[in-house]
Amino acid sequence: MCESYIGATEKSVAGIRVSQAGQFIRSMFWIGCIGFGGGSALIPVIEKEIADRQGIDEKQNIDKDVVVASITPGALPVEIAASIGRRKFGIRGMIAGAVMMALPGALMTVALVAVLSVFQEKILSVVNMISIGVSVFILYLLFSYIRKMLKDCGEDGKHRKMKAIFLMLGVFVLSFFISSVQVLILAFFSIFFTRGNYSKRNLIILTGIIGSYLLTHVQVFSFDLSGWHPVVDIVMGILGCYGIFCNIADTGWKREKNWGIIAKDVGTWVVFAAVFVVPVWFVNHEIMCFSGRGILSAWMSFGGGDAYMTIADGIFVGGGMITSQQYYNHIVPAVNVLPGSILCKTLAAAGYYTGWNLTQNIEVGLLFSIAGFGCSIAASCSIFMLAYHLYDYLITLQAFRIIRKWIRPIIGGLLMKIMVMLCLQNIGMVMTFMK
């Protein structure tokens, strides 16, 4: 009888786990379907659905995912989905979470790109008007995220809340002059270099470096100092590494790394990419060139979706794989009005046109788009999982504890810019429609 009871209990636990896995997969797919506004805009959506509504994971775990995704290239929401899936449901959950998050946007983009080539203006106008209603919902979610973040900070004291507001507003203003990733670079550099030690010497150096970074990266002056920005970047890298090494020396940090788990997680994504690419190689050998450039573009995609559009232009249009008309008249409009990761959508659509241009065959175009979709996920998640596991061992450092404490106000400032841009975009759509 005891054995029967134990067996029944084990079956019940297994059933609950299967049920949670199904909920997780459905949630990722649903979020992928409403994922307007970029990767940062989906952070509150993921948190509300996974932590608050479903109870699948905890908020502090998702905060860690946000930190790691923010300091690595690739598709942020896809990386977070993969991490939640890996943590709660293993390798299968990692793959399912990433694929379900990226699939709706990529699928709709490839379909819309094909339709736009024939009915561009009519279809695009309809999609634009539909996206206005969705944007209102996204604005509400972003506002709720910021309000909740400030409320949480207020629970730690009024002083902490005022610091969070000041930091958020500073990031908001700065984000109009430099990209999101450049804002994060400055934030992480400041934390790594100072380690929370705001001595007079550190503040002077920090002010000088940040000022030099802005002078060489922001084109608002009559003189051009952009040629000096590699020098500033190198100096920042050296000082940031120096701060980390000093932090390690101060804490006496020594921990063993489980290279087996790291190799398993990263290797999974290598195999994942091969599954998508190798079959297409038997149809057309040019898939290797496209896939290599696609993975490289994903690893270069610091700066969010808008920055990736520039990278894709240089790699695919500049490389002669797709034409400028195909990119700017079809891919860019489709990517901007549909939900999902810009990186995944763009690589899938670029794959479609690359295959089409090579063979004038729609089936080959679809095969290339599938390969591009797989490469976008594999490139994003492989670099994320590597950083995630290293982060587990670096969290003992003071610098990383500071990042965990202040990452949400920083994200809040970037979300404020997204809110403003969404409002301006919707106003422009309405004005165009009225004309």
Short mmCIF file of C-alpha atoms in Angstrom, two decimals:
data_model
loop_
_atom_site.label_atom_id
_atom_site.label_comp_id
_atom_site.label_asym_id
_atom_site.label_seq_id
_atom_site.Cartn_x
_atom_site.Cartn_y
_atom_site.Cartn_z
CA MET A 1 0.00 0.00 0.00
CA CYS A 2 2.88 2.31 0.87
CA GLU A 3 4.50 1.57 -2.46
CA SER A 4 1.26 2.30 -4.29
CA TYR A 5 0.96 5.60 -2.45
CA ILE A 6 4.54 6.55 -3.36
CA GLY A 7 3.97 5.56 -6.96
CA ALA A 8 0.79 7.63 -7.15
CA THR A 9 2.60 10.60 -5.62
CA GLU A 10 5.43 10.36 -8.12
CA LYS A 11 2.91 10.23 -10.98
CA SER A 12 1.14 13.30 -9.59
CA VAL A 13 4.40 15.24 -9.37
CA ALA A 14 5.31 14.19 -12.91
CA GLY A 15 1.86 15.29 -14.09
CA ILE A 16 2.27 18.69 -12.47
CA ARG A 17 5.67 19.12 -14.12
CA VAL A 18 4.27 18.18 -17.54
CA SER A 19 1.38 20.57 -16.99
CA GLN A 20 3.80 23.38 -16.07
CA ALA A 21 5.90 22.63 -19.15
CA GLY A 22 2.82 22.93 -21.33
CA GLN A 23 1.88 26.21 -19.65
CA PHE A 24 5.42 27.49 -20.18
CA ILE A 25 5.42 26.64 -23.89
CA ARG A 26 2.02 28.23 -24.41
CA SER A 27 3.07 31.33 -22.49
CA MET A 28 6.23 31.78 -24.56
CA PHE A 29 4.26 31.41 -27.78
CA TRP A 30 1.62 33.89 -26.58
CA ILE A 31 4.27 36.44 -25.54
CA GLY A 32 5.95 35.97 -28.91
CA CYS A 33 2.64 36.80 -30.59
CA ILE A 34 2.22 40.11 -28.71
CA GLY A 35 5.90 41.02 -28.55
CA PHE A 36 5.73 44.56 -29.91
CA GLY A 37 8.12 47.26 -28.72
CA GLY A 38 11.43 45.42 -28.73
CA GLY A 39 13.16 43.08 -26.29
CA SER A 40 13.15 45.42 -23.28
CA ALA A 41 9.41 45.95 -23.66
CA LEU A 42 8.81 42.22 -23.14
CA ILE A 43 10.59 42.05 -19.79
CA PRO A 44 7.50 43.08 -17.76
CA VAL A 45 5.30 40.82 -19.89
CA ILE A 46 7.52 37.78 -19.24
CA GLU A 47 7.77 38.61 -15.55
CA LYS A 48 4.02 39.01 -15.12
CA GLU A 49 3.16 35.83 -17.05
CA ILE A 50 5.88 33.51 -15.72
CA ALA A 51 6.42 34.76 -12.16
CA ASP A 52 3.11 36.36 -11.15
CA ARG A 53 0.45 34.55 -13.15
CA GLN A 54 1.83 31.04 -13.76
CA GLY A 55 4.25 30.79 -10.83
CA ILE A 56 6.67 28.83 -13.02
CA ASP A 57 9.76 30.80 -11.98
CA GLU A 58 10.73 33.48 -9.46
CA LYS A 59 11.23 37.16 -10.15
CA GLN A 60 14.82 37.24 -8.87
CA ASN A 61 15.74 34.49 -11.35
CA ILE A 62 14.24 36.49 -14.21
CA ASP A 63 16.14 39.57 -12.97
CA LYS A 64 19.34 37.58 -13.35
CA ASP A 65 18.32 36.57 -16.87
CA VAL A 66 17.74 40.24 -17.72
CA VAL A 67 21.21 41.18 -16.44
CA VAL A 68 22.95 38.48 -18.48
CA ALA A 69 20.86 39.17 -21.59
CA SER A 70 21.64 42.89 -21.28
CA ILE A 71 25.39 42.34 -21.33
CA THR A 72 25.41 39.87 -24.22
CA PRO A 73 24.53 40.27 -27.92
CA GLY A 74 21.54 38.57 -29.46
CA ALA A 75 17.76 38.50 -29.10
CA LEU A 76 16.99 39.46 -25.48
CA PRO A 77 13.49 37.91 -25.10
CA VAL A 78 14.61 34.69 -26.80
CA GLU A 79 17.59 34.43 -24.44
CA ILE A 80 15.39 34.97 -21.37
CA ALA A 81 12.89 32.36 -22.59
CA ALA A 82 15.72 29.85 -23.15
CA SER A 83 17.12 30.49 -19.68
CA ILE A 84 13.77 30.00 -17.93
CA GLY A 85 13.19 26.81 -19.88
CA ARG A 86 16.67 25.47 -19.05
CA ARG A 87 16.33 26.23 -15.37
CA LYS A 88 12.88 24.70 -14.94
CA PHE A 89 12.62 21.99 -17.61
CA GLY A 90 16.16 21.14 -18.75
CA ILE A 91 17.59 21.09 -22.27
CA ARG A 92 14.22 20.45 -23.92
CA GLY A 93 12.69 23.38 -22.06
CA MET A 94 15.59 25.60 -23.12
CA ILE A 95 15.07 24.82 -26.80
CA ALA A 96 11.26 24.95 -26.61
CA GLY A 97 11.24 28.29 -24.79
CA ALA A 98 13.55 29.96 -27.28
CA VAL A 99 11.79 28.56 -30.34
CA MET A 100 8.28 29.40 -29.10
CA MET A 101 9.31 32.96 -28.26
CA ALA A 102 10.88 33.58 -31.68
CA LEU A 103 8.57 31.54 -33.91
CA PRO A 104 5.44 33.75 -34.19
CA GLY A 105 7.29 36.90 -35.25
CA ALA A 106 9.60 35.13 -37.69
CA LEU A 107 6.74 33.15 -39.24
CA MET A 108 4.55 36.22 -39.71
CA THR A 109 7.47 38.26 -41.07
CA VAL A 110 8.37 35.76 -43.78
CA ALA A 111 4.69 35.48 -44.78
CA LEU A 112 4.23 39.26 -44.82
CA VAL A 113 7.45 39.85 -46.78
CA ALA A 114 6.16 37.55 -49.50
CA VAL A 115 2.78 39.31 -49.58
CA LEU A 116 4.30 42.80 -49.47
CA SER A 117 6.20 42.10 -52.65
CA VAL A 118 2.82 42.09 -54.43
CA PHE A 119 0.48 44.20 -52.29
CA GLN A 120 2.93 46.33 -50.32
CA GLU A 121 1.08 49.59 -49.71
CA LYS A 122 -2.41 48.16 -49.04
CA ILE A 123 -1.30 45.41 -46.66
CA LEU A 124 1.18 47.66 -44.86
CA SER A 125 -1.51 50.28 -44.13
CA VAL A 126 -3.79 47.66 -42.57
CA VAL A 127 -1.00 46.21 -40.43
CA ASN A 128 0.01 49.70 -39.26
CA MET A 129 -3.50 50.46 -38.03
CA ILE A 130 -3.74 47.13 -36.21
CA SER A 131 -0.39 47.78 -34.51
CA ILE A 132 -1.74 51.03 -33.01
CA GLY A 133 -4.18 49.12 -30.81
CA VAL A 134 -1.47 46.67 -29.77
CA SER A 135 0.86 49.56 -28.91
CA VAL A 136 -1.66 50.97 -26.44
CA PHE A 137 -1.62 47.64 -24.60
CA ILE A 138 2.20 47.60 -24.61
CA LEU A 139 2.31 51.16 -23.22
CA TYR A 140 0.11 50.05 -20.32
CA LEU A 141 2.41 47.10 -19.57
CA LEU A 142 5.53 49.29 -19.63
CA PHE A 143 3.95 51.85 -17.33
CA SER A 144 2.93 49.07 -14.92
CA TYR A 145 6.49 47.69 -14.91
CA ILE A 146 8.03 51.07 -14.07
CA ARG A 147 5.46 51.76 -11.36
CA LYS A 148 6.05 48.35 -9.76
CA MET A 149 9.82 48.79 -9.93
CA LEU A 150 9.64 52.15 -8.13
CA LYS A 151 7.30 50.65 -5.54
CA ASP A 152 9.79 47.85 -4.85
CA CYS A 153 12.60 50.37 -4.50
CA GLY A 154 10.46 52.41 -2.12
CA GLU A 155 10.17 49.40 0.18
CA ASP A 156 13.94 49.68 0.75
CA GLY A 157 13.60 53.30 1.79
CA LYS A 158 12.85 56.72 0.35
CA HIS A 159 16.55 57.35 -0.35
CA ARG A 160 16.77 54.23 -2.54
CA LYS A 161 13.63 55.23 -4.43
CA MET A 162 14.97 58.74 -5.13
CA LYS A 163 18.23 57.27 -6.43
CA ALA A 164 16.27 54.90 -8.68
CA ILE A 165 14.21 57.80 -10.09
CA PHE A 166 17.33 59.90 -10.72
CA LEU A 167 19.09 56.98 -12.42
CA MET A 168 16.05 56.14 -14.53
CA LEU A 169 15.63 59.74 -15.74
CA GLY A 170 19.35 60.00 -16.51
CA VAL A 171 19.25 56.83 -18.61
CA PHE A 172 16.08 58.09 -20.34
CA VAL A 173 17.72 61.37 -21.42
CA LEU A 174 21.00 59.69 -22.39
CA SER A 175 19.21 57.09 -24.53
CA PHE A 176 18.22 59.78 -27.04
CA PHE A 177 21.88 60.50 -27.81
CA ILE A 178 23.41 57.03 -27.76
CA SER A 179 22.06 53.52 -28.31
CA SER A 180 20.67 51.33 -25.56
CA VAL A 181 23.75 49.14 -25.51
CA GLN A 182 26.01 52.19 -25.23
CA VAL A 183 23.98 53.29 -22.22
CA LEU A 184 24.50 49.83 -20.72
CA ILE A 185 28.21 49.94 -21.57
CA LEU A 186 28.61 53.19 -19.64
CA ALA A 187 26.59 51.82 -16.72
CA PHE A 188 28.53 48.55 -16.52
CA PHE A 189 31.87 50.31 -16.97
CA SER A 190 31.06 52.69 -14.11
CA ILE A 191 30.17 49.76 -11.86
CA PHE A 192 33.13 47.56 -12.84
CA PHE A 193 35.65 50.38 -12.50
CA THR A 194 34.46 51.88 -9.22
CA ARG A 195 33.09 48.68 -7.55
CA GLY A 196 30.97 51.06 -5.47
CA ASN A 197 34.06 52.96 -4.31
CA TYR A 198 33.30 56.58 -5.25
CA SER A 199 36.55 58.12 -4.10
CA LYS A 200 37.68 61.47 -5.47
CA ARG A 201 40.24 59.79 -7.75
CA ASN A 202 37.72 57.30 -9.12
CA LEU A 203 35.12 59.99 -9.75
CA ILE A 204 37.59 62.20 -11.65
CA ILE A 205 38.69 59.31 -13.87
CA LEU A 206 35.11 58.16 -14.35
CA THR A 207 33.92 61.64 -15.35
CA GLY A 208 36.80 62.03 -17.82
CA ILE A 209 36.18 58.65 -19.45
CA ILE A 210 32.41 59.11 -19.76
CA GLY A 211 32.91 62.61 -21.17
CA SER A 212 35.42 61.30 -23.71
CA TYR A 213 33.05 58.46 -24.66
CA LEU A 214 30.20 60.87 -25.35
CA LEU A 215 32.43 63.29 -27.30
CA THR A 216 33.67 60.50 -29.57
CA HIS A 217 30.34 58.67 -30.02
CA VAL A 218 27.76 61.47 -30.24
CA GLN A 219 27.74 63.56 -33.43
CA VAL A 220 26.32 66.82 -32.06
CA PHE A 221 29.39 69.01 -32.34
CA SER A 222 30.88 70.84 -35.33
CA PHE A 223 34.13 68.92 -34.96
CA ASP A 224 34.40 65.19 -35.57
CA LEU A 225 36.14 63.08 -32.92
CA SER A 226 34.69 59.73 -34.02
CA GLY A 227 38.15 58.58 -35.12
CA TRP A 228 39.19 58.53 -31.47
CA HIS A 229 36.39 56.31 -30.22
CA PRO A 230 38.37 53.03 -30.61
CA VAL A 231 41.01 54.50 -28.30
CA VAL A 232 38.38 55.43 -25.72
CA ASP A 233 36.79 51.97 -26.02
CA ILE A 234 40.16 50.28 -25.43
CA VAL A 235 40.89 52.45 -22.39
CA MET A 236 37.44 51.68 -20.99
CA GLY A 237 38.01 47.97 -21.54
CA ILE A 238 41.37 48.07 -19.77
CA LEU A 239 40.04 50.07 -16.81
CA GLY A 240 36.93 47.88 -16.56
CA CYS A 241 39.04 44.69 -16.52
CA TYR A 242 41.38 46.32 -13.99
CA GLY A 243 38.41 46.98 -11.73
CA ILE A 244 37.20 43.39 -12.01
CA PHE A 245 40.67 42.00 -11.26
CA CYS A 246 40.96 44.30 -8.23
CA ASN A 247 37.53 43.14 -7.07
CA ILE A 248 38.59 39.50 -7.40
CA ALA A 249 41.80 40.19 -5.48
CA ASP A 250 39.91 42.03 -2.73
CA THR A 251 37.38 39.24 -2.22
CA GLY A 252 39.77 36.34 -2.63
CA TRP A 253 37.31 34.82 -5.08
CA LYS A 254 38.00 31.19 -6.02
CA ARG A 255 35.41 28.79 -7.35
CA GLU A 256 35.38 25.74 -9.57
CA LYS A 257 33.55 25.94 -12.88
CA ASN A 258 31.48 23.02 -14.16
CA TRP A 259 32.82 23.02 -17.70
CA GLY A 260 30.76 19.91 -18.46
CA ILE A 261 27.46 21.76 -18.04
CA ILE A 262 28.80 24.78 -19.94
CA ALA A 263 29.89 22.56 -22.84
CA LYS A 264 26.54 20.75 -22.81
CA ASP A 265 24.46 23.93 -22.96
CA VAL A 266 26.60 25.72 -25.54
CA GLY A 267 27.09 22.53 -27.55
CA THR A 268 23.33 22.03 -27.69
CA TRP A 269 23.00 25.26 -29.64
CA VAL A 270 25.83 24.31 -31.99
CA VAL A 271 23.95 21.11 -32.82
CA PHE A 272 20.69 23.09 -33.07
CA ALA A 273 22.21 25.39 -35.72
CA ALA A 274 23.60 22.41 -37.63
CA VAL A 275 20.15 20.75 -37.72
CA PHE A 276 18.76 23.83 -39.46
CA VAL A 277 21.69 24.51 -41.80
CA VAL A 278 23.12 21.16 -42.92
CA PRO A 279 19.96 19.87 -44.71
CA VAL A 280 19.80 23.09 -46.74
CA TRP A 281 23.45 22.60 -47.76
CA PHE A 282 22.39 19.60 -49.86
CA VAL A 283 20.05 21.93 -51.77
CA ASN A 284 22.35 24.94 -52.15
CA HIS A 285 25.92 25.29 -50.85
CA GLU A 286 25.55 29.08 -50.46
CA ILE A 287 23.67 28.43 -47.23
CA MET A 288 27.03 28.14 -45.44
CA CYS A 289 28.00 31.67 -46.44
CA PHE A 290 24.61 33.05 -45.44
CA SER A 291 24.58 31.17 -42.12
CA GLY A 292 28.10 32.27 -41.26
CA ARG A 293 27.22 35.89 -41.91
CA GLY A 294 23.96 35.50 -40.02
CA ILE A 295 25.67 34.13 -36.90
CA LEU A 296 28.35 36.82 -37.12
CA SER A 297 25.69 39.54 -37.39
CA ALA A 298 23.94 38.16 -34.29
CA TRP A 299 27.19 38.18 -32.30
CA MET A 300 27.72 41.80 -33.38
CA SER A 301 24.22 42.85 -32.37
CA PHE A 302 24.97 44.94 -29.33
CA GLY A 303 22.51 47.83 -29.22
CA GLY A 304 19.15 46.15 -29.58
CA GLY A 305 16.94 45.73 -32.62
CA ASP A 306 17.49 49.16 -34.11
CA ALA A 307 21.25 48.64 -34.05
CA TYR A 308 20.85 45.22 -35.64
CA MET A 309 19.03 46.75 -38.61
CA THR A 310 22.21 48.68 -39.40
CA ILE A 311 24.37 45.58 -38.98
CA ALA A 312 22.09 43.55 -41.27
CA ASP A 313 22.24 46.29 -43.88
CA GLY A 314 26.03 46.18 -43.95
CA ILE A 315 26.29 42.38 -43.99
CA PHE A 316 23.45 41.36 -46.28
CA VAL A 317 22.82 44.40 -48.48
CA GLY A 318 26.45 45.49 -48.53
CA GLY A 319 27.49 41.89 -49.10
CA GLY A 320 25.25 41.64 -52.17
CA MET A 321 22.99 38.90 -50.81
CA ILE A 322 19.81 40.99 -50.95
CA THR A 323 19.02 44.24 -52.71
CA SER A 324 18.48 47.58 -51.03
CA GLN A 325 14.90 47.67 -52.33
CA GLN A 326 14.13 44.25 -50.87
CA TYR A 327 15.60 45.25 -47.54
CA TYR A 328 14.13 48.73 -47.07
CA ASN A 329 10.84 48.35 -48.99
CA HIS A 330 9.88 44.89 -47.74
CA ILE A 331 11.94 43.58 -44.80
CA VAL A 332 12.25 46.74 -42.71
CA PRO A 333 8.52 47.67 -42.84
CA ALA A 334 7.48 44.09 -42.04
CA VAL A 335 9.93 43.79 -39.16
CA ASN A 336 8.84 47.10 -37.63
CA VAL A 337 5.10 46.40 -37.60
CA LEU A 338 5.12 42.78 -36.44
CA PRO A 339 5.81 41.36 -32.96
CA GLY A 340 8.89 39.42 -31.95
CA SER A 341 12.64 39.78 -31.91
CA ILE A 342 13.93 42.09 -34.63
CA LEU A 343 17.04 39.94 -34.97
CA CYS A 344 15.13 36.69 -35.52
CA LYS A 345 12.62 38.31 -37.88
CA THR A 346 15.30 40.04 -39.93
CA LEU A 347 17.50 36.96 -40.31
CA ALA A 348 14.52 34.83 -41.35
CA ALA A 349 13.39 37.43 -43.92
CA ALA A 350 16.93 37.99 -45.19
CA GLY A 351 17.25 34.24 -45.62
CA TYR A 352 14.08 34.15 -47.68
CA TYR A 353 15.32 36.80 -50.11
CA THR A 354 18.84 35.34 -50.22
CA GLY A 355 17.49 31.96 -51.31
CA TRP A 356 15.09 33.58 -53.75
CA ASN A 357 17.79 35.73 -55.34
CA LEU A 358 20.05 32.72 -55.79
CA THR A 359 17.51 30.41 -57.42
CA GLN A 360 14.27 32.32 -58.12
CA ASN A 361 12.63 29.43 -56.28
CA ILE A 362 10.20 30.07 -53.43
CA GLU A 363 10.91 26.69 -51.80
CA VAL A 364 14.63 27.45 -51.59
CA GLY A 365 13.78 30.87 -50.19
CA LEU A 366 11.72 29.25 -47.44
CA LEU A 367 14.53 26.78 -46.66
CA PHE A 368 17.00 29.67 -46.32
CA SER A 369 14.54 31.53 -44.08
CA ILE A 370 14.24 28.48 -41.81
CA ALA A 371 18.03 28.25 -41.61
CA GLY A 372 18.26 31.96 -40.79
CA PHE A 373 15.66 31.50 -38.06
CA GLY A 374 17.64 28.63 -36.52
CA CYS A 375 20.93 30.54 -36.69
CA SER A 376 19.41 33.59 -35.02
CA ILE A 377 18.28 31.51 -32.03
CA ALA A 378 21.47 29.43 -31.81
CA ALA A 379 23.79 32.46 -32.01
CA SER A 380 21.83 34.38 -29.37
CA CYS A 381 21.37 31.53 -26.90
CA SER A 382 24.87 30.03 -27.17
CA ILE A 383 26.61 33.25 -26.15
CA PHE A 384 23.95 33.87 -23.50
CA MET A 385 24.34 30.45 -21.85
CA LEU A 386 28.12 30.86 -21.75
CA ALA A 387 27.75 34.24 -20.02
CA TYR A 388 25.01 32.88 -17.75
CA HIS A 389 27.20 30.13 -16.33
CA LEU A 390 30.15 32.46 -15.88
CA TYR A 391 27.82 34.93 -14.17
CA ASP A 392 26.99 32.28 -11.56
CA TYR A 393 30.61 32.36 -10.47
CA LEU A 394 31.11 36.10 -10.80
CA ILE A 395 28.09 37.02 -8.66
CA THR A 396 30.29 36.84 -5.55
CA LEU A 397 31.95 40.05 -6.74
CA GLN A 398 30.78 43.41 -5.43
CA ALA A 399 30.44 44.80 -8.97
CA PHE A 400 27.89 42.19 -9.95
CA ARG A 401 25.90 42.67 -6.76
CA ILE A 402 25.63 46.37 -7.63
CA ILE A 403 24.42 45.46 -11.13
CA ARG A 404 21.68 43.25 -9.69
CA LYS A 405 20.61 46.08 -7.40
CA TRP A 406 20.33 48.77 -10.08
CA ILE A 407 19.60 46.95 -13.34
CA ARG A 408 15.83 47.44 -13.06
CA PRO A 409 15.95 51.27 -12.80
CA ILE A 410 18.34 51.27 -15.78
CA ILE A 411 15.94 49.12 -17.78
CA GLY A 412 13.14 51.42 -16.62
CA GLY A 413 14.89 54.40 -18.22
CA LEU A 414 15.25 52.53 -21.51
CA LEU A 415 11.58 51.55 -21.35
CA MET A 416 10.62 55.22 -20.97
CA LYS A 417 12.27 55.93 -24.31
CA ILE A 418 10.41 53.02 -25.90
CA MET A 419 7.15 54.47 -24.59
CA VAL A 420 7.92 57.85 -26.16
CA MET A 421 8.95 56.27 -29.47
CA LEU A 422 5.81 54.13 -29.57
CA CYS A 423 3.65 57.21 -29.01
CA LEU A 424 5.43 59.15 -31.77
CA GLN A 425 5.23 56.19 -34.15
CA ASN A 426 1.50 55.80 -33.57
CA ILE A 427 0.89 59.51 -34.06
CA GLY A 428 2.79 59.34 -37.35
CA MET A 429 0.72 56.33 -38.47
CA VAL A 430 -2.54 58.11 -37.66
CA MET A 431 -1.46 61.28 -39.48
CA THR A 432 -0.43 59.26 -42.53
CA PHE A 433 -3.72 57.36 -42.52
CA MET A 434 -5.74 60.59 -42.26
CA LYS A 435 -3.90 62.05 -45.25
#
